[in-house]
Structure formats: C-alpha cells, structure tokens
Coordinates of C-alpha atoms in Angstrom, one line a residue:
Chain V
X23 CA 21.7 -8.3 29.1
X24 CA 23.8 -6.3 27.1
X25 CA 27.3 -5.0 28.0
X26 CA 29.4 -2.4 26.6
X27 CA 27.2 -2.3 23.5
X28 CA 29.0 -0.9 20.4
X29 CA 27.9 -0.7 16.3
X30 CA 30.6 1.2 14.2
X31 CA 29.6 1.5 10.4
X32 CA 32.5 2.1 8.2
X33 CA 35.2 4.5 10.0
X34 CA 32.6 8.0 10.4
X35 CA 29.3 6.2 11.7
X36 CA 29.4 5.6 15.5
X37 CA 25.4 4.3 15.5
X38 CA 25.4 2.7 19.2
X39 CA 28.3 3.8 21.9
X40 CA 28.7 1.7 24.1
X41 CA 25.3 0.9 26.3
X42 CA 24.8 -1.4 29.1
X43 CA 21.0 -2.0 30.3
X44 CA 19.1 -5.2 31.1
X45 CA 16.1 -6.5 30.7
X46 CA 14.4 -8.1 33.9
X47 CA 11.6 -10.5 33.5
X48 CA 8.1 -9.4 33.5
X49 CA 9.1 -5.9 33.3
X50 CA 9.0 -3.6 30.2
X51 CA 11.9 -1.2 29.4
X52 CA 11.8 1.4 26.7
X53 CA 14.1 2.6 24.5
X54 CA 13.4 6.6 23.7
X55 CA 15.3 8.5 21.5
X56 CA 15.3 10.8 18.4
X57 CA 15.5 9.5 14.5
X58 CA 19.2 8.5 14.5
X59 CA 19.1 8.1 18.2
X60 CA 20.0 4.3 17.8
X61 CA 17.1 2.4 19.0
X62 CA 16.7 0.1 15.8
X63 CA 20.3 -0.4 15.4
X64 CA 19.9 -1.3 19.2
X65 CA 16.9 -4.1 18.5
X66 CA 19.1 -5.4 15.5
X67 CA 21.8 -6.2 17.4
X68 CA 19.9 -7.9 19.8
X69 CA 18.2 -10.2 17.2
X70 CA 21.4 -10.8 15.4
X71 CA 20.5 -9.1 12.2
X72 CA 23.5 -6.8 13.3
X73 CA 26.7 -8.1 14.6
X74 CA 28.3 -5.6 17.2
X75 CA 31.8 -4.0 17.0
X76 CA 32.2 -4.4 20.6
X77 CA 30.6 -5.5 23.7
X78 CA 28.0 -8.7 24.7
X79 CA 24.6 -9.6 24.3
X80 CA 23.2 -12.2 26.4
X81 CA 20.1 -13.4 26.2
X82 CA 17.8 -16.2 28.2
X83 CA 21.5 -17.3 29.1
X84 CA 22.6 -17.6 25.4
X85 CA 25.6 -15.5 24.0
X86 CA 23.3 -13.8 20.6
X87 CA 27.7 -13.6 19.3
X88 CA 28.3 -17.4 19.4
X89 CA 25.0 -19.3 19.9
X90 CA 21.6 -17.0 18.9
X91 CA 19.2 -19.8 17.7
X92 CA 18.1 -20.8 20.9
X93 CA 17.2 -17.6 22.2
X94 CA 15.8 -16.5 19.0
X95 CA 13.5 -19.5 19.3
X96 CA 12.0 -17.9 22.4
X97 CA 12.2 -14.5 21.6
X98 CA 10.2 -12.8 18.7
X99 CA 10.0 -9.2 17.3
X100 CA 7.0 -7.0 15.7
X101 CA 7.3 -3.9 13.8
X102 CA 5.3 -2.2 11.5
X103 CA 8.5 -0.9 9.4
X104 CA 9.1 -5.4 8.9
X105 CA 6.1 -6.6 6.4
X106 CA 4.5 -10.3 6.3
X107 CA 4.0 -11.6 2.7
X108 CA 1.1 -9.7 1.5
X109 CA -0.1 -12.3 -0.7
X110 CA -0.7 -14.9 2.1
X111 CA -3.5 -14.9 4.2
X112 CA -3.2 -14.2 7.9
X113 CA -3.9 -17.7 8.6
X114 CA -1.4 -19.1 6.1
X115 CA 1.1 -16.2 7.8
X116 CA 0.7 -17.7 11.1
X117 CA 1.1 -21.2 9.5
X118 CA 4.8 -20.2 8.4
X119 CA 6.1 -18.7 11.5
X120 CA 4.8 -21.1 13.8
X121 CA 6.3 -23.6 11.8
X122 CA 9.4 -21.4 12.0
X123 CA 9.2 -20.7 16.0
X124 CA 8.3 -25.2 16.1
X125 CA 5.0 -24.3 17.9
X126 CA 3.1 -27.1 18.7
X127 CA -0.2 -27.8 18.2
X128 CA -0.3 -24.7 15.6
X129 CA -4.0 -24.8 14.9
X130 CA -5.1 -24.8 18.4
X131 CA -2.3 -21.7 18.6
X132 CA -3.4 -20.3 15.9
X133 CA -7.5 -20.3 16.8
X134 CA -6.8 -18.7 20.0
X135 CA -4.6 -16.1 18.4
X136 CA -7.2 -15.4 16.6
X137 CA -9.6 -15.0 19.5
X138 CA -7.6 -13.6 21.7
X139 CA -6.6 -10.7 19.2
X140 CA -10.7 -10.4 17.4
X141 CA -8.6 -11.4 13.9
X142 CA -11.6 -14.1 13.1
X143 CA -13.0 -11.5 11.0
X144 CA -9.9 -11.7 8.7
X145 CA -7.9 -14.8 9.1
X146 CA -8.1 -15.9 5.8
X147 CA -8.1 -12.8 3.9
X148 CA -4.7 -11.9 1.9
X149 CA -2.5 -9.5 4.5
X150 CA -2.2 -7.1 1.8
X151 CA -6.1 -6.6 1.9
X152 CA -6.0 -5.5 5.5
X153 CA -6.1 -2.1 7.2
X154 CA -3.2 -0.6 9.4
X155 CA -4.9 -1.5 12.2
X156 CA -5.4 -5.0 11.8
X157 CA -1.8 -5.3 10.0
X158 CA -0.7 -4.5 13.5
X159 CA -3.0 -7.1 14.9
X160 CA -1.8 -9.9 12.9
X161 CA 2.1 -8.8 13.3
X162 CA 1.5 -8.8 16.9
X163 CA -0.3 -12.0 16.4
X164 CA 2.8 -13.5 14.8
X165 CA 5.2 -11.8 17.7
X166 CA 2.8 -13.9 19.6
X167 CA 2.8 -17.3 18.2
X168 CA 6.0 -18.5 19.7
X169 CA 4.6 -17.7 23.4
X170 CA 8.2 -15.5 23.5
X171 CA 9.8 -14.7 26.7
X172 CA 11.6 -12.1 25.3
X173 CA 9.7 -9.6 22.8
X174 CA 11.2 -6.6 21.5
X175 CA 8.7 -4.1 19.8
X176 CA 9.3 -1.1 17.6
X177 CA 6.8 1.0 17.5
X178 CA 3.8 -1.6 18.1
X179 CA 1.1 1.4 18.3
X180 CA 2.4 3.3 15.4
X181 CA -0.8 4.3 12.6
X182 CA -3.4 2.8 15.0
X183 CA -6.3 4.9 16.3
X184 CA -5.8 5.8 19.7
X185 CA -8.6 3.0 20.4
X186 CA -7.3 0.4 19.2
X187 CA -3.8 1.6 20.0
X188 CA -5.5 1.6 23.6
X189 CA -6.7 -1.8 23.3
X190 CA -3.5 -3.0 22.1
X191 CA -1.4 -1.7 25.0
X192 CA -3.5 -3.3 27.2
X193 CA -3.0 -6.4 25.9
X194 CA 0.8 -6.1 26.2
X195 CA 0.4 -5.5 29.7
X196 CA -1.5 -8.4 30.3
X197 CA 0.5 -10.6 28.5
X198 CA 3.6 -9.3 30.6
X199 CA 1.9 -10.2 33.4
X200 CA 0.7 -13.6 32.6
X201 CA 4.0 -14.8 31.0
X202 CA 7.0 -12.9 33.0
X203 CA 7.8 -11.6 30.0
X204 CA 10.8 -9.5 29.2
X205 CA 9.6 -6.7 26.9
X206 CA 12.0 -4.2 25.3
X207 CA 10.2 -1.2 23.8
X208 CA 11.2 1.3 21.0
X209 CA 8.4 4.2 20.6
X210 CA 8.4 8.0 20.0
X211 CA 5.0 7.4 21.6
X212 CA 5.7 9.0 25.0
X213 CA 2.1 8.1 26.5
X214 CA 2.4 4.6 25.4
X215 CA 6.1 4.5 27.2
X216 CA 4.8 5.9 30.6
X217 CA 1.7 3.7 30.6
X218 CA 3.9 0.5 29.9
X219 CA 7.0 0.5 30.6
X220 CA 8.9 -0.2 34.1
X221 CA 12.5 1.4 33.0
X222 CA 13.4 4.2 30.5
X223 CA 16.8 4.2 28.5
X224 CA 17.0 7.7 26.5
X225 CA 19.6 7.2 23.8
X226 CA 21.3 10.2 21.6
X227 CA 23.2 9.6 18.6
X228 CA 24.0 6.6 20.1
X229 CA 24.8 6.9 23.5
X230 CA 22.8 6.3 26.7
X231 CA 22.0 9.8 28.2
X232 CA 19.8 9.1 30.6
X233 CA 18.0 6.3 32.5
X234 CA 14.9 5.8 35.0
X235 CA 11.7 5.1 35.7
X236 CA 9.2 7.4 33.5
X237 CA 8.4 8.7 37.1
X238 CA 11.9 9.2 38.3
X239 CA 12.4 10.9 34.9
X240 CA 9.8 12.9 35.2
X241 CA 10.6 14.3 38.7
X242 CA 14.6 14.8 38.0
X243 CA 13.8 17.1 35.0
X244 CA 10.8 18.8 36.6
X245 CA 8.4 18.5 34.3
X246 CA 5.1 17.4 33.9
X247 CA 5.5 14.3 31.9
X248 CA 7.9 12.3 29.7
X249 CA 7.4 14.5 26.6
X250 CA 8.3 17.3 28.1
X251 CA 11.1 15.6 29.1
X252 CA 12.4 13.9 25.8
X253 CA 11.8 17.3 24.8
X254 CA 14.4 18.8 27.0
X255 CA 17.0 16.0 26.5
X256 CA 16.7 16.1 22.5
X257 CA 17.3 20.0 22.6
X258 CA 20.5 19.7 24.8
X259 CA 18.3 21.5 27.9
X260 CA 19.3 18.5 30.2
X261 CA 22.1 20.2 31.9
X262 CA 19.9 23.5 33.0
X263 CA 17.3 21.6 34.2
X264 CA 19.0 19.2 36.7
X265 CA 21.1 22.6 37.9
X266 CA 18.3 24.6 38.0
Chain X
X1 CA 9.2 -33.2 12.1
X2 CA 12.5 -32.1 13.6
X3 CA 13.0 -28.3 14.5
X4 CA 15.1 -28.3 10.8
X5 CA 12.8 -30.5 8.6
X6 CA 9.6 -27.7 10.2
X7 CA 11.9 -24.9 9.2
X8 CA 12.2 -25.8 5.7
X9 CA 9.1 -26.7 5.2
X10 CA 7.9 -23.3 6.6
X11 CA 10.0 -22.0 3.7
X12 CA 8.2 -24.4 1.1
X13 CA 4.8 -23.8 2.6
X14 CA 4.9 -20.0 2.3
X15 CA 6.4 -20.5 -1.3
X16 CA 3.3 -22.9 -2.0
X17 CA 0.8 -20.6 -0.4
X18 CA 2.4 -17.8 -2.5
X19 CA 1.8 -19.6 -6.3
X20 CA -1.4 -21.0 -5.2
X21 CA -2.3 -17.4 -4.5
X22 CA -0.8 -15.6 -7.7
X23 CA -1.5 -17.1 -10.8
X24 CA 0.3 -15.3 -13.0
X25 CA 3.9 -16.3 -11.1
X26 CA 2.5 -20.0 -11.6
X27 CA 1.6 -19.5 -15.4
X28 CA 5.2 -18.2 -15.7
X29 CA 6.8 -21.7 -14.1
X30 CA 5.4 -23.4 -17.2
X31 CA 5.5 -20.4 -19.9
X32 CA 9.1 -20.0 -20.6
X33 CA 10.0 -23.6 -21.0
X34 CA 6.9 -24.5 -22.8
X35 CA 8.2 -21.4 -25.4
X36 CA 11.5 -22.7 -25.4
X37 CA 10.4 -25.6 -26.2
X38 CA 8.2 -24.5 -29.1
X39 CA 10.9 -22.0 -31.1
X40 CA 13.4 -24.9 -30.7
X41 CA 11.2 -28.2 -31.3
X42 CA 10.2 -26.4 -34.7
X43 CA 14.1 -25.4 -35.5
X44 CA 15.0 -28.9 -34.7
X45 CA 12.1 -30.4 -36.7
X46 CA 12.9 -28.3 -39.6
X47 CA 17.1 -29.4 -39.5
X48 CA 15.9 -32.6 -38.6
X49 CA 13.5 -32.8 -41.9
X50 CA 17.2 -32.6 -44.0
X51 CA 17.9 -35.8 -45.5
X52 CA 21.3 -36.5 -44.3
X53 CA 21.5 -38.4 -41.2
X54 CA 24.0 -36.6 -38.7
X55 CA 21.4 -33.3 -39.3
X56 CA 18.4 -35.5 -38.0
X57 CA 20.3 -36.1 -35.3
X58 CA 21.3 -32.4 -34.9
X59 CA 17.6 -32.1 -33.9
X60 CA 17.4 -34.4 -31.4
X61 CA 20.2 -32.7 -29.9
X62 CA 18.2 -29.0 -29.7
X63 CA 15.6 -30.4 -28.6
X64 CA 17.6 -32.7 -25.9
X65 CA 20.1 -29.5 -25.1
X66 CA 16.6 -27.4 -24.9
X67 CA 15.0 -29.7 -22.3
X68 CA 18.4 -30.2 -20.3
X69 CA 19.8 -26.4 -20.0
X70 CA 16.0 -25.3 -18.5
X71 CA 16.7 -28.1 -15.9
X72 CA 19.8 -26.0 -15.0
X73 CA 18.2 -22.7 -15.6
X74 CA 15.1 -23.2 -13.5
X75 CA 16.9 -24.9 -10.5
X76 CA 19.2 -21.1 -10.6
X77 CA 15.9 -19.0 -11.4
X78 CA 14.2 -20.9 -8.9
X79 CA 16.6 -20.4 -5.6
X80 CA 17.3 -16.9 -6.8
X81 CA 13.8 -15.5 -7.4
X82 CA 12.4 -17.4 -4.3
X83 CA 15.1 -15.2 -2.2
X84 CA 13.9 -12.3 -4.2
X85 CA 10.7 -12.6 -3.1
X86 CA 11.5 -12.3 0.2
X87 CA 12.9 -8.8 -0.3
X88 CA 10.3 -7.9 -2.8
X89 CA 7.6 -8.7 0.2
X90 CA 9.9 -7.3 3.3
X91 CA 9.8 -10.4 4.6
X92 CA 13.2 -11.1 5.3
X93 CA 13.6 -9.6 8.6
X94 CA 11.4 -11.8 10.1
X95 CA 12.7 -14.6 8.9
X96 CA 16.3 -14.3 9.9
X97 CA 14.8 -12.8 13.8
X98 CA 13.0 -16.4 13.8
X99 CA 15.5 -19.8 14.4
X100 CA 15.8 -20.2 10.5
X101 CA 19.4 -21.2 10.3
X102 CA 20.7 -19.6 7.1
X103 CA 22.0 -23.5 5.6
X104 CA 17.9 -24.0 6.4
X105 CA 16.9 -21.3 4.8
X106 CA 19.4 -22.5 1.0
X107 CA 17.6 -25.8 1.5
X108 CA 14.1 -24.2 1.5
X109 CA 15.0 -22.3 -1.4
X110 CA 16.4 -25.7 -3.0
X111 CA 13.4 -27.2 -2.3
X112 CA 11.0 -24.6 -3.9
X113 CA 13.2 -24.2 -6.4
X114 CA 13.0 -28.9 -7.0
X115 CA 9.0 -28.0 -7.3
X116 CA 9.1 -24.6 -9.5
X117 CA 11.8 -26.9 -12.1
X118 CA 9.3 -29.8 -12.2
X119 CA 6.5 -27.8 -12.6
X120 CA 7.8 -25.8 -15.3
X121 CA 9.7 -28.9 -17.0
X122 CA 7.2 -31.6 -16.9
X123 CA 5.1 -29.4 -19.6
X124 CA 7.6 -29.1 -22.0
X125 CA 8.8 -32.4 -21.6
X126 CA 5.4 -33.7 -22.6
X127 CA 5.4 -30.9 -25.3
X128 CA 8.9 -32.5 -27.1
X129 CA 6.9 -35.8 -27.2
X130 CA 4.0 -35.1 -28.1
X131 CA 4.8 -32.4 -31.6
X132 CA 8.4 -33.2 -31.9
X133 CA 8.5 -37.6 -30.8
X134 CA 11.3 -36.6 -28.7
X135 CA 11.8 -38.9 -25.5
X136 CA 14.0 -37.7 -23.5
X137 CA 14.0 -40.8 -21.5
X138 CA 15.5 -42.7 -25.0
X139 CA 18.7 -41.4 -23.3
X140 CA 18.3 -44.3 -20.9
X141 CA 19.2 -44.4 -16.5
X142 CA 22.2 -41.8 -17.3
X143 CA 19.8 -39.3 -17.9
X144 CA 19.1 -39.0 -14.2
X145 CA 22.9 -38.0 -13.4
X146 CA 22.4 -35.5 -16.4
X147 CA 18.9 -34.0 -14.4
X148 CA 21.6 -34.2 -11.1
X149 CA 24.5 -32.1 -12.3
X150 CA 22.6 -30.1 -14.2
X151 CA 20.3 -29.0 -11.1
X152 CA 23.5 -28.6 -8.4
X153 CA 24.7 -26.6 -11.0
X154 CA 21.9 -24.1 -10.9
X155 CA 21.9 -24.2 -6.7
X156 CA 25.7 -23.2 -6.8
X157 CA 25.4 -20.7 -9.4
X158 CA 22.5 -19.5 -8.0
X159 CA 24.0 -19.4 -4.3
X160 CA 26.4 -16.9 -6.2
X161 CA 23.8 -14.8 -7.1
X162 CA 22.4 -14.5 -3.9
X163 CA 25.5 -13.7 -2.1
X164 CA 25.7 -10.7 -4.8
X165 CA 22.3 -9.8 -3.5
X166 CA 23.3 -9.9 0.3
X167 CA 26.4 -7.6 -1.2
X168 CA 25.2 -5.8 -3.5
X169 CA 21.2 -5.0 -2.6
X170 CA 17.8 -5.5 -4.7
X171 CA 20.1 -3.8 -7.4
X172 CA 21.6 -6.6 -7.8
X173 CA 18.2 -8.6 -8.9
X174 CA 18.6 -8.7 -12.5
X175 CA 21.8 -11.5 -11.9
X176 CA 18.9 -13.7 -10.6
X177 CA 18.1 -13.8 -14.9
X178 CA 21.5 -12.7 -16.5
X179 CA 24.1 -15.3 -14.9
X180 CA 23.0 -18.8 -16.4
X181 CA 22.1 -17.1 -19.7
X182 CA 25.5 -15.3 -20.0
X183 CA 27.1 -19.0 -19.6
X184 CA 25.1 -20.6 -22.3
X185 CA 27.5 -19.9 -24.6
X186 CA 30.3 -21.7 -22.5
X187 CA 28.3 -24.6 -22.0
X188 CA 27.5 -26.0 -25.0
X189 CA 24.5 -27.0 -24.8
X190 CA 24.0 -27.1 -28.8
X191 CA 27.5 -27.4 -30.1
X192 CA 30.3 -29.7 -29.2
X193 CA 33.1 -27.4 -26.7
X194 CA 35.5 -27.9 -30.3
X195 CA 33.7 -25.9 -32.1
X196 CA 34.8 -22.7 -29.5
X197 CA 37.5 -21.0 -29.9
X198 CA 40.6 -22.2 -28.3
X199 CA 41.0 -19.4 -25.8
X200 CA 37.4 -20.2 -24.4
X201 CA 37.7 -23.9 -23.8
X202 CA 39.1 -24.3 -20.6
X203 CA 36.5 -21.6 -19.6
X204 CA 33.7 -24.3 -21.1
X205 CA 35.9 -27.2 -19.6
X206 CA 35.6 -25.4 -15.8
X207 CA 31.4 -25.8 -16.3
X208 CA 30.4 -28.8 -15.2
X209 CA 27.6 -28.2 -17.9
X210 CA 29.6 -28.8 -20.6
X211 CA 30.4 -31.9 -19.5
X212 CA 27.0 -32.6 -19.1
X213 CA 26.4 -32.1 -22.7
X214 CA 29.3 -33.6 -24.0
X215 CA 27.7 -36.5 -22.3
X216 CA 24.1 -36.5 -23.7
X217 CA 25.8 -35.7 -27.7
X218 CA 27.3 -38.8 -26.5
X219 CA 24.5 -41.2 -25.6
X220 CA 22.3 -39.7 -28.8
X221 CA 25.0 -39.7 -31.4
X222 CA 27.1 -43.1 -30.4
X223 CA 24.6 -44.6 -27.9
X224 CA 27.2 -44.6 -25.4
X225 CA 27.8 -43.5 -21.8
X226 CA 30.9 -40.7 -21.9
X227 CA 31.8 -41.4 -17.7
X228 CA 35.0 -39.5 -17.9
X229 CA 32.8 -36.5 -18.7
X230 CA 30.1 -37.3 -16.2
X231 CA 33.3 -37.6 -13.6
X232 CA 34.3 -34.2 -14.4
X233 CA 30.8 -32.8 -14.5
X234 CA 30.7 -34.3 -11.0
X235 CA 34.2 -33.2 -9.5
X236 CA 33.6 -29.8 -10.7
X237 CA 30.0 -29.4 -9.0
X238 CA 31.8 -30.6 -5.7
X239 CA 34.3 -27.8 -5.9
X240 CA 31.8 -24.9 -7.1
X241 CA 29.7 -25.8 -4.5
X242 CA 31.8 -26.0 -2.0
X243 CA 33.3 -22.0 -3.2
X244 CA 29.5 -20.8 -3.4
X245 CA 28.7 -22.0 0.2
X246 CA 32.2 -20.3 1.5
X247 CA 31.0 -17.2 -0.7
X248 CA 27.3 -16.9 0.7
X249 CA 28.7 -17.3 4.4
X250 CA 30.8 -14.8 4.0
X251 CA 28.5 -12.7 2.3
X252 CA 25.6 -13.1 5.1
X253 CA 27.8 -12.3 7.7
X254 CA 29.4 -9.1 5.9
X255 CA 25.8 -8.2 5.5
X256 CA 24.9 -8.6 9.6
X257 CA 28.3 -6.4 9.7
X258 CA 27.1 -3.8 7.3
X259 CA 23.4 -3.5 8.6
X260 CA 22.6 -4.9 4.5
X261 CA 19.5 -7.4 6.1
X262 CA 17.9 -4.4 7.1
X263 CA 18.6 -2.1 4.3
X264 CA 18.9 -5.0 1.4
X265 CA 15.2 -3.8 -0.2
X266 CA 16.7 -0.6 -0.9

C-alpha cells in the first residue's frame, strides 16, 4: 500500500508527486506512463533502493521506511534494465539468489525452475552466452525462486519475440492465479497491460493522472484500446475527450 | 545455516563461481604479490649480500615489510574490487532488492576478500623461502596479530573506499588501487617512522600500520615483542573502524536518498 507517495531530487526534480494506490492480492496493477513519467522511481521506492521524501509504503504488513527485510524476503523484482553476473552460469545465478531469498531445498527449486521455464537447455551455460529471450527467462526465473508474494516487474516482455513474449505472459497469469500473488507492473507495452493486468495507474511527470480498469479506461476516453488512450493522456487530449 | 550465515555465503559463492570461471582475475590474485615478491627478494638479497651485519638484516626486513604490507593491501583490494564487480556486472540492484542486509553484504566482501589475500599470499610466501630462506614464521606467535591488524586495516580502509564509490559513482573506482599505495609512504613498511620528517610523524603514528612495522623491525632486529606498539596498532584499528562503518552507513543511505544504487554504474 503506498500513501501519499513523494521522491524530491535536489530542490528542481519533483520525480513522484504524491500517489496513493494499492496492490490487492492475486491481482495485477500496472503502472503506464511516458519516459520520465515516474514508474521506475515508483518500483525503487517500493524496494527500498530509494528512500521517499514523503509519504508510506507498506508492504505484506511491513513499513519498507523502518523494517524492509522481511518483506523484501517475500517480494522479488525482474527487469531487463538490472543484469545477473554474466560470468555465472544460470544455474550458479539461481544458486546465489536463492541463497539470498533462504529458499529451501534450492536444488529441487531450482530443477523445477528450470522445467517450468524450458531453461534445461541452458542451465549451465554462462548468462552472458544467452539470447534476450532466455535472459528474460532466467531473470524471471530468479524473480521466481523466492516463491514471492509480491513481484514487481519492469518491463518483463521487453526485446522478446511476440511468441515468447506470449508465452511469458501467460505464465504470469498463471502464477497469479496459483499463488494470490500481488503483481505490480511497469510496461510501455499496452497489449501486455490490457491482457494482464486488473487495475491501471497512468502516471505523468510524476503524478497520478488517471486510474481504472484497462476496460473502464478504455470506455471513459472513448477509444478503441489502451494505446489509444495513453496516447491521448501523454499529449494532454485528456480533458477534450471526457468533455466531448 | 541461519538466514545471515546463507546470505554471506551467497556473497562468497558468487565470488567463487566468478574466479573459477575467469582465469585471468585468478592469475592476478597470485601475480602481483608473487612480482612483489621477486623485485624485492632480489633487492633484499643483494643489500643482504653486504658484509656488515645491520644491512643483512635490512633484507630480511624488505622482504618481511614485502610480505606484511600485501597482507594489508590485498585484504583493501580485495573488499573494494569484489564491490566493484558488482557494478562492473549490474548486479547490484538485485542484490540490495533481495534481504541482503548491507552489514551482510561488508562481511561477504570480508570474506572474499580472507580467500583472495590467502590465495594471493600463500605463493609468495613460499616464494621468500624458497629463493630468498626467508621465514616469515621466524617471527614467532606475534606474527599472527601482525596478519590481524594488518588485514582490519585493509577492511576499514577499504570500507572508505567504498563509501567514496556509493558517493562518488564507478568514477570513483580507481581509489579501490590508489588509497593503500598512497599510504605506503606513511607506514613504514621499510624504514623506521624516525627517519620521516617531523611534520609527517603523527600522520604515520595515526596508521595502525606503522605500528605494525615498528613491531616486526622489532622482533627481527632485537628478537623482541614491541606490545606498546601492537596496543596502539590495536586501539587505532578499533577507532578507524568504527569511523569507516559510520562513514559507509551514511554513505548507503545518502545513496538510497540520491537514487546513486540505481545510477552508481554510471
């Protein structure tokens, strides 16, 4: 849950104003927004890489200002912009964080990883050797490892081929179902966001402009799908539309 | 394994996979001391090949200074580059998202940074007795407080250098190499702190390296254990330590203020 949300840099840079949303469980809620907009200052803060000028972050009951270990123990993050050590296998990857995330019984974890996301082929290959597509694999392999209940994803799609970008969101959507789990999503993909995600939070330069289902989105702005309306809000068209 | 004890052995375990995987970073644990150990065995040899006494014993001090100061060298090197290679792979974003407590994530440094000075040290230890009939173990149990100041001195300094990572980005990287060399000269690790000028002493007398040194001219010219020195060499590494902790705490949380974990490759 986060509260009156806000990152100041220095005195000029206002990165997040002040945004309240929530997370439910088993539901996914995307963050949309331009470059700039704030939505990876937004997942920083939440994983206390960032700490906030104002407001609260709460989450799995924890206060991320005064006690973030615990939740950050059953929460875990993927992005393609965050590398693994290229040097280390996949395997040996997996090894480290689920040491990290105290996983137990890492091999078994670690052999059904690897079945459930077809990285047999690979395991013990260097991740430097691999190809975007199964760098994504293994990331969201380690996102994985922990069994999170909270998992916050920046563009988890981003340089796959719509296949396996395919394949990929619909393994999100089962795992969501499976586990309850509370996904937050950052993507400029705005197929990906409809297809997945329960909630919409539309940031610009910081601020929450809009909010709502993709459908609900869709219908208020009269258009045909969320492109069209990201499109709209990014270009300032917002007002005209809801009058018109 | 406790939560703690499996996080720093994550640390240790990725640094392990990582050398066992790259062998040139390996070759370099044991290349640098192993040359050291060469240009200064052969110095000392030649002094030590004077016929008056005190320069025979001049040798055994190079060689013993050598040996010592890469002790404290490697222990900085080793924390500092470790934390470098996290930035250098991108890696450190995922490892402070995960439970990795930042005091966990110093002690998997220290650790790596134990294995990378043994590695590189047992070599050229071997070297000094095998071409030069150096035992460094003549110096007897004291040598093991020696080894022990001598390594907390690297972890603080190299603490320090971290925290001017966290501060001042990968730019800052060359420190990592430049911070323990530019005190040699202040520690005396192959003259007595008398023969420095008086204006530098008490900069010499703040190292607990100096002491250190003091110390082992000590044991190998009188045969005697100098404790005062080993107390300040002690007392001193308590209260650098303790500033370099306050230092990299403060320095990790400006950086979560700044947004530097994100940016700190850059």
């Amino acid at each position: 849950m986060v509260e009156g949300l806000v990152k100041r840099y220095g005195r000029d840079t206002l990165a997040v104003d002040g945004i309240d949303f929530r997370v439910p469980e088993g539901m996914t809620v995307g963050l949309l927004g331009g470059n700039g907009a704030g939505k990876t200052t937004t997942l920083a803060l939440l994983l206390g890489l960032l700490i906030p000028t104002a407001g609260r972050i709460t989450v799995l009951g924890y206060d991320m200002a005064r006690d973030r270990f615990p939740a950050l123990a059953r929460m875990n993050f993927s992005s393609p912009y965050v590398a693994l050590p290229q040097r280390l296998t996949v395997a040996e990857n997996l090894r480290v964080y689920g040491h990290l995330y105290g996983v137990a019984r890492l091999d078994r974890r670690i052999a059904d990883l690897a079945e459930e996301l077809d990285l047999g082929e690979f395991l013990h290959r260097p991740a430097g050797q691999l190809s975007a597509g199964q760098k994504t694999r293994v990331a969201l392999a380690k996102a994985l490892i922990n069994h999170p209940e909270v998992l916050l994803l920046d563009e988890p799609t981003a340089s796959l081929d719509p296949d396996s970008a395919d394949w990929v969101r619909g393994w999100l959507e089962r795992y969501r179902a499976e586990r309850r789990c509370a996904i937050l999503l950052a993507s400029h993909n705005m197929g990906e966001v409809e297809r997945l995600c329960t909630e919409v939070l539309v940031l610009k330069k910081g601020r929450l402009v809009d909010r709502g289902s993709p459908g609900a989105l869709i219908a208020r702005y009269g258009r045909e799908d969320l492109e069209e309306v990201f499109l709209d809000i990014a270009r300032g068209r917002q007002a005209a539309r809801i009058g018109a | 394994m406790n939560g703690t004890a499996r996080r720093v052995w994550a640390l240790l375990y990725r640094h392990l996979a990582l050398y066992r995987r790259s062998w040139p970073r390996a070759a370099e644990l044991i290349y640098y001391p192993v040359l050291q150990m060469l240009i200064w065995g052969f110095t000392a040899r030649f002094i030590a090949s004077h016929p008056v006494t005190t320069f025979s014993l001049a040798g055994s001090m190079l060689i013993g200074g050598v040996l010592l100061w890469e002790i404290a060298l490697r222990s900085q090197m080793g924390v500092a580059v470790s934390f470098l290679e996290e930035i250098w792979s991108r890696n450190l974003g995922h490892l402070f998202v995960s439970p990795l407590r930042p005091s966990e994530l110093v002690a998997g440094l220290i650790g790596v940074s134990f294995l990378r000075m043994l590695v590189g040290l047992i070599p050229a230890i071997a070297l000094a007795w095998l071409l030069y009939a150096f035992d460094l173990f003549q110096m007897g149990p004291i040598l093991v407080l020696f080894f022990a100041n001598l390594m907390v001195m690297g972890w603080w300094v190299a603490l320090a250098v971290v925290s001017l990572i966290l501060r001042h980005g990968a730019g800052a990287e060359t420190m990592a190499w430049a911070v323990l060399f530019g005190l040699t000269p202040f520690s005396a690790v192959f003259y007595p702190v008398s023969v420095l000028p008086m204006a530098l002493r008490p900069v010499a007398l703040a190292l607990p390296s100096a002491h250190v040194f003091e110390g082992m001219r000590a044991v190998l010219l009188h045969g005697a254990v100098a404790w005062g020195e080993m107390g300040w060499a002690i007392g001193l590494n308590v209260i650098w330590t303790a500033g370099a902790m306050v230092l990299f705490a403060r320095q990790f949380r400006a950086a979560r203020v700044r947004g530097a974990l994100i940016s700190i490759g850059e």
